[in-house]
Amino acid sequence: GGAPASGDSSTLKGASRAQPYVNRLGMKFVPVPGTEILMCIHETRRADYEAFAGKVTNISPEWRTAADRGHLVSTEPDHPVVMVSQPAALKFCEWLSEEETLRYRLPTDREWSFAIGIGDQEPENATPAALNHALAGVFPWGTDWPPKKNKLGNYSDQAYREMFPKTGSVPGYEDGFALIAPVMSFSPNTLGIHDLDGNVWEWCQDFFDATDGPTGLARGSFWSSNTQNQMLSSHRQVGRPTTQSPAGGFRCVIDLGEPGEEPVSREEIFTATPLPAPDAEGWIS
């Protein structure tokens, strides 16, 4: 709550879990140790994306009516926006950067790892493809599988199984949401960041494996995740950058480092190498 903070460097660099930086849209940002960013504590909301879509032309409208197997999945202003491609997520960050004269972008794979708590356990120069599932048995909640506690995040639970009886769910797990949950419905991690795991997977700034062509990279599990691999902290998801999935969204960061070369060429993303067709939830591997 409260009035948006000013965007001067002292306010940004003084942000903390107790006193996050709040932008004009009410998005809250906290520092991530090991990086030079402030990360939004929540996934980008429909309300945030609405402000963008109302001012920018040629925005694909699918996010307004996101559905899965006949069920609308993202309907409220505080639900994470889904059905957003990687280029559209980048465009949102560019728009917000111009609006506020700050450097908004998507998190890099390594920044995302630091946010979820495994950045110091991963080699700095390894590709996301090489790091995918490399930390066996390390989940956002600890090392137990299935999780011993309920309400850790929004995954495939009993409520989901009742809605979709033919699909799998996390054994014995209950979070109370069959579909997407409002952002920040679950407790934050130690940095004060919510829903890095569960709810929706999140586009990153870089590629899954740049040597294999510009394949889109996302992190995190989502509201219908139910397998150990999908829910590992080290899970990476690869998809076409143009994928619009009812399970996929994004979150923003503010870059506090020195201006330098962009982690990803925008042109590469828009002319991405064709990949196999995704399944119903937007996954291709």
mmCIF file with all atom_site columns, C-alpha atoms in Angstrom, residues 28 36 78 115 125 139 177 185 193 206 214 223 242:
data_model
loop_
_atom_site.group_PDB
_atom_site.id
_atom_site.type_symbol
_atom_site.label_atom_id
_atom_site.label_alt_id
_atom_site.label_comp_id
_atom_site.label_asym_id
_atom_site.label_entity_id
_atom_site.label_seq_id
_atom_site.pdbx_PDB_ins_code
_atom_site.Cartn_x
_atom_site.Cartn_y
_atom_site.Cartn_z
_atom_site.occupancy
_atom_site.B_iso_or_equiv
_atom_site.pdbx_formal_charge
_atom_site.auth_seq_id
_atom_site.auth_comp_id
_atom_site.auth_asym_id
_atom_site.auth_atom_id
_atom_site.pdbx_PDB_model_num
ATOM 1  C CA . LYS A 1 28  ? 6.551  -4.230  -5.236  1.00 0.00 ? 28  LYS A CA 1
ATOM 2  C CA . GLU A 1 36  ? 22.145 -6.414  -9.229  1.00 0.00 ? 36  GLU A CA 1
ATOM 3  C CA . ASP A 1 78  ? -4.987 -9.920  -8.954  1.00 0.00 ? 78  ASP A CA 1
ATOM 4  C CA . ALA A 1 115 ? 15.789 -15.706 -6.095  1.00 0.00 ? 115 ALA A CA 1
ATOM 5  C CA . ASN A 1 125 ? 28.853 -20.224 -16.876 1.00 0.00 ? 125 ASN A CA 1
ATOM 6  C CA . PHE A 1 139 ? 12.628 -28.353 -3.983  1.00 0.00 ? 139 PHE A CA 1
ATOM 7  C CA . PHE A 1 177 ? -7.012 -23.859 -5.654  1.00 0.00 ? 177 PHE A CA 1
ATOM 8  C CA . SER A 1 185 ? -1.925 -16.315 -1.851  1.00 0.00 ? 185 SER A CA 1
ATOM 9  C CA . ILE A 1 193 ? 9.147  -13.224 -2.954  1.00 0.00 ? 193 ILE A CA 1
ATOM 10 C CA . ASP A 1 206 ? 17.694 -15.538 -21.888 1.00 0.00 ? 206 ASP A CA 1
ATOM 11 C CA . PRO A 1 214 ? 16.819 -19.165 -29.697 1.00 0.00 ? 214 PRO A CA 1
ATOM 12 C CA . TRP A 1 223 ? -0.939 -24.719 -11.085 1.00 0.00 ? 223 TRP A CA 1
ATOM 13 C CA . THR A 1 242 ? 5.704  -17.354 -29.244 1.00 0.00 ? 242 THR A CA 1
#
